[in-house]
GROMACS .gro file of C-alpha atoms in nm:
model
  507
    1MET     CA    1  -2.622  -4.630   1.911
    2ILE     CA    2  -2.933  -4.762   1.780
    3ASN     CA    3  -2.928  -5.122   1.592
    4SER     CA    4  -3.300  -5.129   1.453
    5PRO     CA    5  -3.367  -5.324   1.143
    6VAL     CA    6  -3.570  -5.060   1.053
    7LEU     CA    7  -3.331  -4.752   1.067
    8ASP     CA    8  -3.081  -4.971   0.869
    9THR     CA    9  -3.332  -5.071   0.576
   10ALA     CA   10  -3.432  -4.685   0.573
   11ILE     CA   11  -3.047  -4.583   0.525
   12GLY     CA   12  -2.925  -4.813   0.318
   13LEU     CA   13  -3.242  -4.803   0.040
   14ILE     CA   14  -3.186  -4.356   0.117
   15PHE     CA   15  -2.808  -4.500   0.020
   16ILE     CA   16  -2.889  -4.679  -0.285
   17PHE     CA   17  -3.120  -4.350  -0.372
   18LEU     CA   18  -2.781  -4.173  -0.288
   19ILE     CA   19  -2.541  -4.355  -0.588
   20TYR     CA   20  -2.778  -4.406  -0.841
   21SER     CA   21  -2.859  -3.974  -0.812
   22LEU     CA   22  -2.520  -3.902  -0.860
   23LEU     CA   23  -2.473  -4.183  -1.150
   24ALA     CA   24  -2.767  -3.945  -1.304
   25THR     CA   25  -2.633  -3.614  -1.124
   26SER     CA   26  -2.266  -3.683  -1.336
   27ILE     CA   27  -2.475  -3.856  -1.645
   28ASN     CA   28  -2.669  -3.522  -1.663
   29GLU     CA   29  -2.359  -3.293  -1.656
   30ALA     CA   30  -2.151  -3.533  -1.933
   31ILE     CA   31  -2.460  -3.404  -2.127
   32ALA     CA   32  -2.584  -3.067  -2.041
   33THR     CA   33  -2.229  -3.046  -2.099
   34LEU     CA   34  -2.151  -3.209  -2.503
   35PHE     CA   35  -2.477  -2.995  -2.591
   36SER     CA   36  -2.413  -2.697  -2.386
   37LEU     CA   37  -2.751  -2.696  -2.231
   38ARG     CA   38  -2.674  -2.453  -1.931
   39ALA     CA   39  -2.527  -2.189  -2.264
   40ARG     CA   40  -2.854  -2.302  -2.465
   41THR     CA   41  -3.115  -2.254  -2.184
   42LEU     CA   42  -2.950  -1.884  -2.170
   43LYS     CA   43  -2.957  -1.822  -2.530
   44ARG     CA   44  -3.330  -1.907  -2.509
   45GLY     CA   45  -3.409  -1.711  -2.207
   46ILE     CA   46  -3.263  -1.371  -2.329
   47ILE     CA   47  -3.325  -1.422  -2.775
   48GLU     CA   48  -3.726  -1.564  -2.578
   49GLY     CA   49  -3.767  -1.459  -2.285
   50MET     CA   50  -3.656  -1.089  -2.309
   51LEU     CA   51  -3.581  -0.978  -2.637
   52SER     CA   52  -3.864  -1.071  -2.836
   53ASP     CA   53  -4.232  -1.125  -2.804
   54CYS     CA   54  -4.286  -1.469  -2.748
   55LYS     CA   55  -4.665  -1.512  -2.583
   56ASN     CA   56  -4.942  -1.721  -2.766
   57ASN     CA   57  -5.280  -1.863  -2.722
   58GLN     CA   58  -5.184  -2.172  -2.821
   59TRP     CA   59  -5.328  -2.487  -2.560
   60VAL     CA   60  -5.055  -2.551  -2.281
   61TRP     CA   61  -5.015  -2.929  -2.401
   62LYS     CA   62  -4.961  -2.738  -2.797
   63SER     CA   63  -4.709  -2.520  -2.665
   64THR     CA   64  -4.542  -2.813  -2.443
   65LEU     CA   65  -4.502  -3.021  -2.752
   66GLU     CA   66  -4.342  -2.791  -2.948
   67SER     CA   67  -4.069  -2.636  -2.683
   68ILE     CA   68  -3.983  -3.069  -2.732
   69GLY     CA   69  -4.010  -3.063  -3.073
   70SER     CA   70  -3.698  -2.720  -3.111
   71PHE     CA   71  -3.556  -2.927  -2.841
   72PHE     CA   72  -3.446  -3.215  -2.914
   73LYS     CA   73  -3.391  -3.045  -3.303
   74GLU     CA   74  -3.126  -2.809  -3.166
   75LEU     CA   75  -2.944  -3.094  -3.015
   76GLY     CA   76  -2.980  -3.240  -3.385
   77PHE     CA   77  -2.895  -2.953  -3.566
   78LEU     CA   78  -2.561  -2.955  -3.371
   79ILE     CA   79  -2.563  -3.333  -3.400
   80ILE     CA   80  -2.470  -3.251  -3.717
   81GLY     CA   81  -2.326  -2.976  -3.701
   82TYR     CA   82  -2.571  -2.771  -3.910
   83LYS     CA   83  -2.612  -2.365  -3.852
   84PRO     CA   84  -2.911  -2.254  -3.928
   85LYS     CA   85  -2.986  -1.903  -4.125
   86LYS     CA   86  -2.993  -1.628  -3.826
   87LYS     CA   87  -3.234  -1.395  -3.817
   88ASN     CA   88  -3.269  -1.051  -3.806
   89ARG     CA   89  -3.411  -1.024  -3.465
   90LEU     CA   90  -3.329  -0.825  -3.157
   91GLY     CA   91  -3.207  -1.126  -2.987
   92ASP     CA   92  -2.970  -1.262  -3.306
   93LYS     CA   93  -2.774  -0.921  -3.308
   94PHE     CA   94  -2.775  -0.940  -2.986
   95TYR     CA   95  -2.550  -1.282  -2.958
   96ASP     CA   96  -2.337  -1.140  -3.270
   97HIS     CA   97  -2.137  -0.985  -3.056
   98PRO     CA   98  -1.805  -0.950  -3.096
   99ILE     CA   99  -1.805  -0.973  -2.670
  100ILE     CA  100  -1.995  -1.254  -2.661
  101LYS     CA  101  -1.857  -1.490  -2.928
  102ASN     CA  102  -1.561  -1.429  -2.746
  103TYR     CA  103  -1.683  -1.660  -2.476
  104GLY     CA  104  -1.719  -1.947  -2.697
  105SER     CA  105  -1.402  -2.175  -2.653
  106SER     CA  106  -1.425  -2.390  -2.948
  107ASP     CA  107  -1.688  -2.377  -3.259
  108ARG     CA  108  -1.860  -2.621  -3.098
  109PHE     CA  109  -1.888  -2.443  -2.764
  110SER     CA  110  -1.985  -2.121  -2.897
  111ILE     CA  111  -2.210  -2.003  -2.698
  112PRO     CA  112  -2.137  -1.884  -2.348
  113SER     CA  113  -2.324  -2.049  -2.030
  114TYR     CA  114  -2.335  -1.728  -1.833
  115ILE     CA  115  -2.305  -1.350  -1.926
  116PRO     CA  116  -2.268  -1.069  -1.654
  117LYS     CA  117  -2.524  -0.845  -1.643
  118GLU     CA  118  -2.290  -0.534  -1.703
  119ASN     CA  119  -2.212  -0.689  -2.049
  120PHE     CA  120  -2.612  -0.727  -2.112
  121SER     CA  121  -2.572  -0.361  -2.075
  122THR     CA  122  -2.316  -0.273  -2.249
  123ILE     CA  123  -2.421  -0.511  -2.537
  124LEU     CA  124  -2.766  -0.369  -2.558
  125ILE     CA  125  -2.687  -0.023  -2.546
  126GLU     CA  126  -2.450  -0.068  -2.815
  127ILE     CA  127  -2.615  -0.227  -3.008
  128LEU     CA  128  -2.896   0.015  -3.018
  129ASP     CA  129  -2.673   0.346  -3.031
  130GLU     CA  130  -2.532   0.106  -3.410
  131TYR     CA  131  -2.888   0.106  -3.535
  132TRP     CA  132  -2.928   0.445  -3.431
  133ASP     CA  133  -2.586   0.553  -3.632
  134LYS     CA  134  -2.742   0.351  -3.950
  135HIS     CA  135  -3.100   0.486  -3.933
  136LYS     CA  136  -2.975   0.858  -3.831
  137ASN     CA  137  -3.063   1.093  -4.169
  138ASN     CA  138  -3.461   0.837  -4.105
  139ILE     CA  139  -3.498   0.907  -3.753
  140ALA     CA  140  -3.476   1.330  -3.778
  141ALA     CA  141  -3.663   1.319  -4.120
  142TYR     CA  142  -3.931   1.130  -3.889
  143LEU     CA  143  -3.838   1.332  -3.594
  144LYS     CA  144  -3.911   1.622  -3.801
  145GLU     CA  145  -4.267   1.523  -3.922
  146ASN     CA  146  -4.393   1.449  -3.629
  147ASN     CA  147  -4.211   1.782  -3.531
  148ILE     CA  148  -4.078   1.554  -3.159
  149THR     CA  149  -3.806   1.814  -3.156
  150ASP     CA  150  -3.597   2.080  -3.420
  151VAL     CA  151  -3.231   1.986  -3.291
  152VAL     CA  152  -3.080   2.004  -3.629
  153ASP     CA  153  -2.730   1.829  -3.555
  154LEU     CA  154  -2.838   1.457  -3.366
  155GLU     CA  155  -2.480   1.350  -3.370
  156ASN     CA  156  -2.427   1.613  -3.089
  157LEU     CA  157  -2.695   1.436  -2.813
  158PRO     CA  158  -2.690   1.289  -2.535
  159GLN     CA  159  -2.678   0.889  -2.578
  160ILE     CA  160  -3.048   0.824  -2.377
  161THR     CA  161  -3.181   1.106  -2.581
  162LYS     CA  162  -3.074   0.895  -2.997
  163ILE     CA  163  -3.200   0.561  -2.798
  164SER     CA  164  -3.524   0.720  -2.641
  165TYR     CA  165  -3.600   0.889  -2.971
  166LEU     CA  166  -3.464   0.571  -3.180
  167VAL     CA  167  -3.726   0.363  -2.980
  168LYS     CA  168  -4.057   0.620  -3.093
  169TYR     CA  169  -3.932   0.628  -3.409
  170LEU     CA  170  -3.908   0.236  -3.480
  171GLN     CA  171  -4.277   0.192  -3.263
  172LYS     CA  172  -4.420   0.377  -3.568
  173THR     CA  173  -4.184   0.219  -3.791
  174GLU     CA  174  -4.135  -0.103  -3.689
  175LYS     CA  175  -4.146  -0.302  -4.034
  176PRO     CA  176  -4.302  -0.707  -3.970
  177LYS     CA  177  -3.994  -0.929  -3.942
  178ASP     CA  178  -4.091  -1.065  -4.247
  179ASP     CA  179  -4.061  -0.766  -4.427
  180CYS     CA  180  -3.702  -0.679  -4.296
  181LYS     CA  181  -3.433  -0.627  -4.502
  182GLU     CA  182  -3.058  -0.736  -4.397
  183GLU     CA  183  -2.974  -0.453  -4.228
  184ASP     CA  184  -3.274  -0.377  -4.110
  185MET     CA  185  -3.309  -0.508  -3.807
  186HIS     CA  186  -3.681  -0.686  -3.567
  187ILE     CA  187  -3.802  -0.549  -3.257
  188ASP     CA  188  -4.056  -0.693  -3.133
  189LYS     CA  189  -4.347  -0.359  -3.059
  190GLU     CA  190  -4.363  -0.543  -2.671
  191ILE     CA  191  -3.959  -0.445  -2.645
  192LEU     CA  192  -3.996  -0.159  -2.724
  193LYS     CA  193  -4.260  -0.084  -2.498
  194ILE     CA  194  -4.025  -0.210  -2.208
  195LEU     CA  195  -3.776   0.040  -2.354
  196GLU     CA  196  -3.989   0.292  -2.275
  197LEU     CA  197  -4.122   0.238  -1.967
  198TYR     CA  198  -3.746   0.167  -1.850
  199LEU     CA  199  -3.628   0.512  -2.079
  200ASN     CA  200  -3.912   0.712  -1.845
  201LYS     CA  201  -3.791   0.627  -1.560
  202SER     CA  202  -3.467   0.702  -1.606
  203TYR     CA  203  -3.516   1.073  -1.621
  204GLN     CA  204  -3.236   1.110  -1.951
  205ASN     CA  205  -2.954   0.912  -1.734
  206ILE     CA  206  -2.774   0.675  -1.875
  207GLU     CA  207  -2.600   0.513  -1.492
  208THR     CA  208  -2.978   0.426  -1.487
  209PHE     CA  209  -3.187   0.378  -1.739
  210THR     CA  210  -2.833   0.079  -1.730
  211ALA     CA  211  -2.930   0.004  -1.418
  212GLN     CA  212  -3.312  -0.069  -1.521
  213LEU     CA  213  -3.189  -0.278  -1.798
  214GLU     CA  214  -2.938  -0.439  -1.524
  215LYS     CA  215  -3.223  -0.479  -1.303
  216TRP     CA  216  -3.412  -0.713  -1.611
  217TYR     CA  217  -3.236  -0.887  -1.684
  218ASP     CA  218  -3.180  -1.036  -1.339
  219ASP     CA  219  -3.545  -1.100  -1.295
  220THR     CA  220  -3.504  -1.356  -1.702
  221MET     CA  221  -3.221  -1.493  -1.548
  222ASN     CA  222  -3.448  -1.625  -1.214
  223ARG     CA  223  -3.663  -1.713  -1.531
  224VAL     CA  224  -3.443  -1.897  -1.704
  225SER     CA  225  -3.311  -2.065  -1.345
  226GLY     CA  226  -3.694  -2.191  -1.310
  227TRP     CA  227  -3.649  -2.377  -1.713
  228TYR     CA  228  -3.344  -2.472  -1.732
  229LYS     CA  229  -3.418  -2.625  -1.268
  230ARG     CA  230  -3.765  -2.792  -1.462
  231GLN     CA  231  -3.558  -2.871  -1.820
  232THR     CA  232  -3.314  -3.082  -1.552
  233GLN     CA  233  -3.554  -3.251  -1.349
  234PHE     CA  234  -3.692  -3.419  -1.697
  235ILE     CA  235  -3.355  -3.516  -1.755
  236LEU     CA  236  -3.372  -3.692  -1.488
  237PHE     CA  237  -3.688  -3.833  -1.459
  238PHE     CA  238  -3.647  -4.065  -1.772
  239LEU     CA  239  -3.225  -4.061  -1.688
  240GLY     CA  240  -3.305  -4.242  -1.363
  241LEU     CA  241  -3.616  -4.441  -1.502
  242ALA     CA  242  -3.349  -4.538  -1.831
  243ILE     CA  243  -3.120  -4.626  -1.478
  244ALA     CA  244  -3.385  -4.901  -1.351
  245ILE     CA  245  -3.425  -5.082  -1.607
  246THR     CA  246  -3.069  -5.129  -1.773
  247PHE     CA  247  -2.988  -5.184  -1.373
  248ASN     CA  248  -3.311  -5.400  -1.255
  249VAL     CA  249  -3.288  -5.180  -0.993
  250ASP     CA  250  -3.589  -5.184  -0.808
  251ILE     CA  251  -3.629  -5.085  -0.517
  252ILE     CA  252  -3.953  -5.294  -0.410
  253ASP     CA  253  -3.800  -5.583  -0.379
  254ILE     CA  254  -3.450  -5.391  -0.319
  255ALA     CA  255  -3.612  -5.298   0.014
  256GLY     CA  256  -3.796  -5.687   0.092
  257LYS     CA  257  -3.405  -5.840   0.110
  258LEU     CA  258  -3.244  -5.489   0.313
  259SER     CA  259  -3.582  -5.602   0.597
  260THR     CA  260  -3.516  -5.976   0.590
  261ASP     CA  261  -3.082  -6.045   0.493
  262LYS     CA  262  -2.888  -5.830   0.732
  263ASP     CA  263  -2.594  -5.933   0.690
  264ALA     CA  264  -2.762  -5.778   0.381
  265ARG     CA  265  -2.804  -5.506   0.511
  266ASP     CA  266  -2.515  -5.424   0.828
  267LYS     CA  267  -2.283  -5.450   0.493
  268LEU     CA  268  -2.472  -5.202   0.260
  269VAL     CA  269  -2.446  -4.954   0.700
  270GLU     CA  270  -2.172  -4.988   0.728
  271ILE     CA  271  -2.085  -4.875   0.291
  272SER     CA  272  -2.328  -4.656   0.328
  273ILE     CA  273  -2.180  -4.460   0.747
  274LYS     CA  274  -1.856  -4.443   0.503
  275SER     CA  275  -1.901  -4.310   0.208
  276ALA     CA  276  -2.149  -4.029   0.349
  277GLU     CA  277  -1.795  -3.959   0.568
  278GLU     CA  278  -1.571  -3.949   0.207
  279LEU     CA  279  -1.890  -3.717   0.023
  280LYS     CA  280  -1.911  -3.436   0.257
  281ASP     CA  281  -1.657  -3.218   0.032
  282ASP     CA  282  -1.817  -3.352  -0.346
  283PRO     CA  283  -2.002  -3.007  -0.493
  284ARG     CA  284  -2.247  -3.293  -0.654
  285VAL     CA  285  -2.419  -3.350  -0.284
  286GLN     CA  286  -2.392  -2.957  -0.237
  287PRO     CA  287  -2.722  -2.786  -0.162
  288LYS     CA  288  -2.762  -2.614  -0.511
  289THR     CA  289  -2.806  -2.209  -0.396
  290GLN     CA  290  -3.104  -1.971  -0.582
  291ASN     CA  291  -2.870  -1.663  -0.725
  292PRO     CA  292  -2.769  -1.668  -1.035
  293ASP     CA  293  -2.535  -1.535  -1.046
  294SER     CA  294  -2.397  -1.743  -0.801
  295THR     CA  295  -2.461  -2.096  -0.986
  296ALA     CA  296  -2.226  -1.929  -1.264
  297VAL     CA  297  -2.056  -2.153  -1.386
  298GLU     CA  298  -1.644  -2.113  -1.336
  299LYS     CA  299  -1.565  -2.058  -1.730
  300ASP     CA  300  -1.807  -1.863  -1.910
  301SER     CA  301  -1.848  -2.173  -2.187
  302ALA     CA  302  -1.836  -2.549  -2.118
  303SER     CA  303  -1.509  -2.789  -2.345
  304ILE     CA  304  -1.465  -3.089  -2.474
  305ALA     CA  305  -1.265  -3.098  -2.164
  306ASP     CA  306  -1.510  -3.069  -1.929
  307TYR     CA  307  -1.739  -3.324  -2.072
  308LYS     CA  308  -1.448  -3.595  -2.011
  309LYS     CA  309  -1.435  -3.482  -1.645
  310GLU     CA  310  -1.769  -3.573  -1.606
  311VAL     CA  311  -1.747  -3.904  -1.837
  312GLU     CA  312  -1.423  -3.965  -1.622
  313LYS     CA  313  -1.731  -3.908  -1.245
  314VAL     CA  314  -2.010  -4.215  -1.464
  315LYS     CA  315  -1.715  -4.453  -1.523
  316THR     CA  316  -1.554  -4.400  -1.202
  317GLU     CA  317  -1.977  -4.439  -1.000
  318LEU     CA  318  -1.998  -4.719  -1.210
  319ASN     CA  319  -1.739  -4.926  -1.085
  320GLY     CA  320  -1.715  -4.768  -0.747
  321ARG     CA  321  -2.028  -4.757  -0.449
  322ILE     CA  322  -2.272  -4.895  -0.809
  323LYS     CA  323  -2.037  -5.184  -0.816
  324ASP     CA  324  -1.995  -5.252  -0.433
  325ALA     CA  325  -2.420  -5.252  -0.393
  326ASN     CA  326  -2.497  -5.395  -0.666
  327ASN     CA  327  -2.259  -5.763  -0.549
  328LEU     CA  328  -2.419  -5.663  -0.282
  329LEU     CA  329  -2.773  -5.731  -0.336
  330ALA     CA  330  -2.688  -5.970  -0.683
  331VAL     CA  331  -2.908  -5.659  -0.853
  332GLY     CA  332  -2.934  -5.631  -1.240
  333TRP     CA  333  -3.030  -5.943  -1.472
  334GLY     CA  334  -2.746  -6.216  -1.438
  335ASP     CA  335  -2.654  -6.378  -1.777
  336TYR     CA  336  -2.979  -6.192  -1.949
  337GLY     CA  337  -3.158  -6.526  -1.930
  338ARG     CA  338  -2.879  -6.686  -2.162
  339LYS     CA  339  -2.859  -7.064  -1.967
  340LYS     CA  340  -3.288  -7.125  -1.880
  341ASP     CA  341  -3.351  -7.001  -2.232
  342SER     CA  342  -3.106  -7.115  -2.474
  343ILE     CA  343  -3.360  -7.323  -2.609
  344THR     CA  344  -3.606  -7.115  -2.664
  345TYR     CA  345  -3.327  -6.900  -2.810
  346ILE     CA  346  -3.206  -7.130  -3.060
  347GLU     CA  347  -3.523  -7.218  -3.181
  348LYS     CA  348  -3.671  -6.890  -3.269
  349TYR     CA  349  -3.333  -6.821  -3.456
  350LYS     CA  350  -3.301  -7.153  -3.580
  351SER     CA  351  -3.192  -7.102  -3.925
  352CYS     CA  352  -2.916  -6.890  -3.797
  353PHE     CA  353  -2.754  -7.104  -3.509
  354LYS     CA  354  -2.756  -7.364  -3.777
  355SER     CA  355  -2.488  -7.173  -3.958
  356PHE     CA  356  -2.259  -7.130  -3.686
  357LYS     CA  357  -2.272  -7.498  -3.617
  358ASP     CA  358  -2.215  -7.530  -3.961
  359THR     CA  359  -1.902  -7.301  -3.998
  360ILE     CA  360  -1.754  -7.425  -3.675
  361ARG     CA  361  -1.762  -7.801  -3.777
  362LYS     CA  362  -1.608  -7.694  -4.103
  363THR     CA  363  -1.358  -7.557  -3.937
  364ASP     CA  364  -1.254  -7.834  -3.654
  365SER     CA  365  -1.352  -8.043  -3.943
  366ILE     CA  366  -1.026  -7.859  -4.091
  367LYS     CA  367  -0.831  -7.812  -3.809
  368TYR     CA  368  -0.882  -8.220  -3.744
  369PHE     CA  369  -0.797  -8.311  -4.030
  370LYS     CA  370  -0.493  -8.140  -4.110
  371THR     CA  371  -0.461  -8.238  -3.746
  372GLN     CA  372  -0.468  -8.597  -3.866
  373ALA     CA  373  -0.223  -8.543  -4.173
  374LEU     CA  374   0.094  -8.398  -4.049
  375VAL     CA  375   0.094  -8.701  -3.790
  376ASN     CA  376   0.067  -8.950  -4.141
  377GLN     CA  377   0.431  -8.772  -4.238
  378TYR     CA  378   0.612  -8.760  -3.859
  379SER     CA  379   0.443  -9.187  -3.835
  380LYS     CA  380   0.716  -9.214  -4.113
  381ASP     CA  381   0.968  -8.974  -3.980
  382THR     CA  382   1.198  -9.195  -3.679
  383SER     CA  383   1.465  -8.958  -3.620
  384SER     CA  384   1.366  -8.852  -3.218
  385THR     CA  385   1.332  -8.469  -3.314
  386GLY     CA  386   1.020  -8.681  -3.508
  387LYS     CA  387   0.926  -8.865  -3.282
  388LYS     CA  388   0.901  -8.580  -3.011
  389LYS     CA  389   0.701  -8.371  -3.295
  390LEU     CA  390   0.507  -8.648  -3.318
  391ALA     CA  391   0.395  -8.744  -2.982
  392GLU     CA  392   0.246  -8.338  -2.959
  393LEU     CA  393   0.127  -8.399  -3.290
  394LYS     CA  394  -0.069  -8.746  -3.126
  395LYS     CA  395  -0.201  -8.485  -2.851
  396ILE     CA  396  -0.329  -8.223  -3.022
  397PHE     CA  397  -0.531  -8.450  -3.236
  398LYS     CA  398  -0.646  -8.583  -2.991
  399GLU     CA  399  -0.809  -8.275  -2.834
  400ASP     CA  400  -0.869  -8.208  -3.200
  401SER     CA  401  -1.032  -8.579  -3.209
  402ILE     CA  402  -1.271  -8.515  -2.899
  403GLN     CA  403  -1.380  -8.148  -3.015
  404TYR     CA  404  -1.502  -8.225  -3.348
  405ASN     CA  405  -1.666  -8.522  -3.240
  406ASP     CA  406  -1.827  -8.392  -2.942
  407THR     CA  407  -2.136  -8.240  -3.011
  408ILE     CA  408  -2.228  -8.105  -2.655
  409LYS     CA  409  -1.978  -7.873  -2.735
  410LEU     CA  410  -1.982  -7.807  -3.055
  411ASN     CA  411  -2.379  -7.686  -2.998
  412GLN     CA  412  -2.247  -7.472  -2.718
  413LYS     CA  413  -1.947  -7.353  -2.886
  414ALA     CA  414  -2.238  -7.265  -3.206
  415PHE     CA  415  -2.537  -7.069  -2.923
  416ALA     CA  416  -2.189  -6.862  -2.800
  417GLU     CA  417  -2.118  -6.723  -3.091
  418LEU     CA  418  -2.510  -6.703  -3.173
  419TYR     CA  419  -2.553  -6.531  -2.816
  420LYS     CA  420  -2.301  -6.253  -2.922
  421SER     CA  421  -2.465  -6.208  -3.271
  422LYS     CA  422  -2.745  -6.146  -3.122
  423GLN     CA  423  -2.749  -6.010  -2.788
  424TYR     CA  424  -2.856  -5.709  -2.782
  425ARG     CA  425  -3.186  -5.794  -2.916
  426ILE     CA  426  -3.209  -6.136  -2.668
  427LYS     CA  427  -3.072  -5.876  -2.369
  428ALA     CA  428  -3.334  -5.625  -2.474
  429SER     CA  429  -3.575  -5.902  -2.507
  430TYR     CA  430  -3.589  -6.080  -2.110
  431VAL     CA  431  -3.593  -5.718  -1.944
  432PHE     CA  432  -3.921  -5.664  -2.156
  433SER     CA  433  -4.044  -5.946  -2.108
  434ASN     CA  434  -3.974  -5.942  -1.704
  435PHE     CA  435  -4.041  -5.561  -1.716
  436TYR     CA  436  -4.419  -5.636  -1.589
  437LYS     CA  437  -4.338  -5.938  -1.378
  438GLY     CA  438  -4.473  -5.810  -1.027
  439ARG     CA  439  -4.453  -5.480  -0.959
  440LYS     CA  440  -4.185  -5.448  -1.133
  441PRO     CA  441  -4.306  -5.070  -1.304
  442LEU     CA  442  -4.356  -4.912  -0.951
  443GLY     CA  443  -4.018  -5.026  -0.802
  444PHE     CA  444  -3.866  -4.910  -1.094
  445LEU     CA  445  -4.051  -4.574  -1.111
  446LEU     CA  446  -4.010  -4.475  -0.735
  447LEU     CA  447  -3.645  -4.440  -0.830
  448ALA     CA  448  -3.717  -4.256  -1.139
  449PHE     CA  449  -3.891  -3.988  -0.877
  450ALA     CA  450  -3.608  -4.009  -0.645
  451ILE     CA  451  -3.347  -3.909  -0.835
  452CYS     CA  452  -3.536  -3.661  -0.946
  453LEU     CA  453  -3.542  -3.511  -0.580
  454GLY     CA  454  -3.142  -3.470  -0.656
  455ALA     CA  455  -2.819  -3.599  -0.502
  456PRO     CA  456  -2.791  -3.329  -0.264
  457PHE     CA  457  -3.187  -3.378  -0.093
  458TRP     CA  458  -3.091  -3.749   0.003
  459PHE     CA  459  -2.742  -3.714   0.144
  460ASP     CA  460  -2.818  -3.497   0.410
  461LEU     CA  461  -3.131  -3.733   0.437
  462LEU     CA  462  -2.846  -3.953   0.469
  463GLN     CA  463  -2.665  -3.789   0.743
  464LYS     CA  464  -2.929  -3.752   0.985
  465LEU     CA  465  -3.023  -4.078   1.024
  466ILE     CA  466  -2.603  -4.163   1.053
  467LYS     CA  467  -2.625  -3.926   1.368
  468ILE     CA  468  -2.974  -4.071   1.488
  469ARG     CA  469  -2.881  -4.452   1.461
  470ALA     CA  470  -2.469  -4.288   1.650
  471ALA     CA  471  -2.609  -4.103   1.876
  472GLY     CA  472  -2.955  -4.316   2.034
  473LYS     CA  473  -2.939  -4.593   2.339
  474LYS     CA  474  -2.750  -4.835   2.279
  475GLU     CA  475  -3.081  -5.204   2.328
  476GLU     CA  476  -3.021  -5.415   2.564
  477THR     CA  477  -2.755  -5.755   2.686
  478GLY     CA  478  -2.928  -6.126   2.618
  479ASP     CA  479  -2.794  -6.069   3.018
  480GLY     CA  480  -3.010  -5.719   3.086
  481SER     CA  481  -2.798  -5.472   3.083
  482ALA     CA  482  -2.782  -5.201   2.889
  483ASN     CA  483  -2.593  -4.851   2.823
  484SER     CA  484  -2.451  -4.651   3.050
  485ASN     CA  485  -2.655  -4.334   2.923
  486SER     CA  486  -2.981  -4.503   2.960
  487THR     CA  487  -3.241  -4.280   3.150
  488SER     CA  488  -3.483  -4.396   3.356
  489THR     CA  489  -3.755  -4.248   3.548
  490SER     CA  490  -3.715  -4.507   3.836
  491PRO     CA  491  -3.533  -4.453   4.108
  492PRO     CA  492  -3.123  -4.602   4.095
  493VAL     CA  493  -3.121  -4.901   4.283
  494GLN     CA  494  -2.844  -5.044   4.500
  495VAL     CA  495  -2.731  -5.432   4.427
  496THR     CA  496  -2.462  -5.601   4.642
  497VAL     CA  497  -2.255  -5.816   4.391
  498ASN     CA  498  -1.985  -6.040   4.540
  499ASN     CA  499  -1.778  -6.166   4.201
  500ASN     CA  500  -1.636  -6.421   4.316
  501THR     CA  501  -1.939  -6.609   4.339
  502ASN     CA  502  -2.087  -6.424   4.041
  503PRO     CA  503  -1.778  -6.437   3.834
  504GLU     CA  504  -2.094  -6.313   3.496
  505ALA     CA  505  -2.176  -6.026   3.684
  506ILE     CA  506  -2.148  -5.683   3.583
  507GLY     CA  507  -2.034  -5.465   3.906
   0.00000   0.00000   0.00000
């Protein structure tokens, strides 16, 4: 076994990255479940990425800001329960289909996180069929007027032919989206061109056309997976930064402690090895596959029970490995300067402190004089019960008297009330004032970027380093002996040892 301080320090740091990555992953999963981020990303991918033309020629920074604004706008609507008016786009009609609505588990989780490709093609073809049925007379008139077909009976046409005629009709007569009536459905020209392309490739075969739609869906889902991954990276970075600041996890400072404190280093390595064994079956540390079908969630729609499970995971991480590591490395903001900066806080909130002090003095005064009155009352009672009660009251009165006349205790109680009422402001002020000291910002950023790499990356790296540590040769002992498994290029030397004269020799 290699007992290298450098290797042990690396294992300790990687373990810190791992446990906070697990915490960030659990928080991110709770957020994703609560706000249905997977389902909403899928919906955006289908409506905006497949069934409408969202291309624009504006600056990249402007489109990025609009995407971020749209994301937070949608979250705001979800929080307040507002549902925007539905539009007459093809994508909106798709999500109004009964199959899609059936996936929802509740009003809050009303859209699915995963849609099989077979359902996508079935729903899309059915929507086009319904549109044909509603506008078949107009389509027939258009076909006759443009000499596209002489068929009078359009009812008995094959399904693929109906869709083909519908696409031709829409390409020539499609209205701008703002002019569409409630019974109309807007399909962008680019989407109509895609449908026409797949119709031509299908050679009037509905099964081939269905397969083309499913391939189109799979290709789009690959891009949607990339969207969700970038969104997750964005969330994880800011979660990592928030975690680093909240817990004062300065990686540079932690590295310094581990490199100089052998006891802390050894204990953290011990925890790391134990945790690596416990986490090997945890799904959060398993590598994610790139196949969109295999990354689908087990349920088509999330529920509040799934959210509660993720919250429990967050609590478990905070009360388990993170708590042990933080106690071992003395990570955190301590008492937020409560003892050291108490005079500063009293001066800053002087009027509030005086108000608490007056209130406490008044309360103690009432208690003091009330007890004194009871003492005077029971002093006149000569019975055994009265004397016993008087002794108890005198003891209480003595304590109340000390407390009433103790200015230091009065100030301590007043400051405790002040701190309680202003604790969030005081803590935020303390963190902000100490945030820029030394290299803390860099240490916080290192943790945030490390969390972006994900728990599977750090778990895999931790396992490799633990194996290296366990498989290496042992350090030499004080008398110069070495591990019997170590190799040497020099020929072996035979030594005759008299164990009677040298009891400490190793034979």
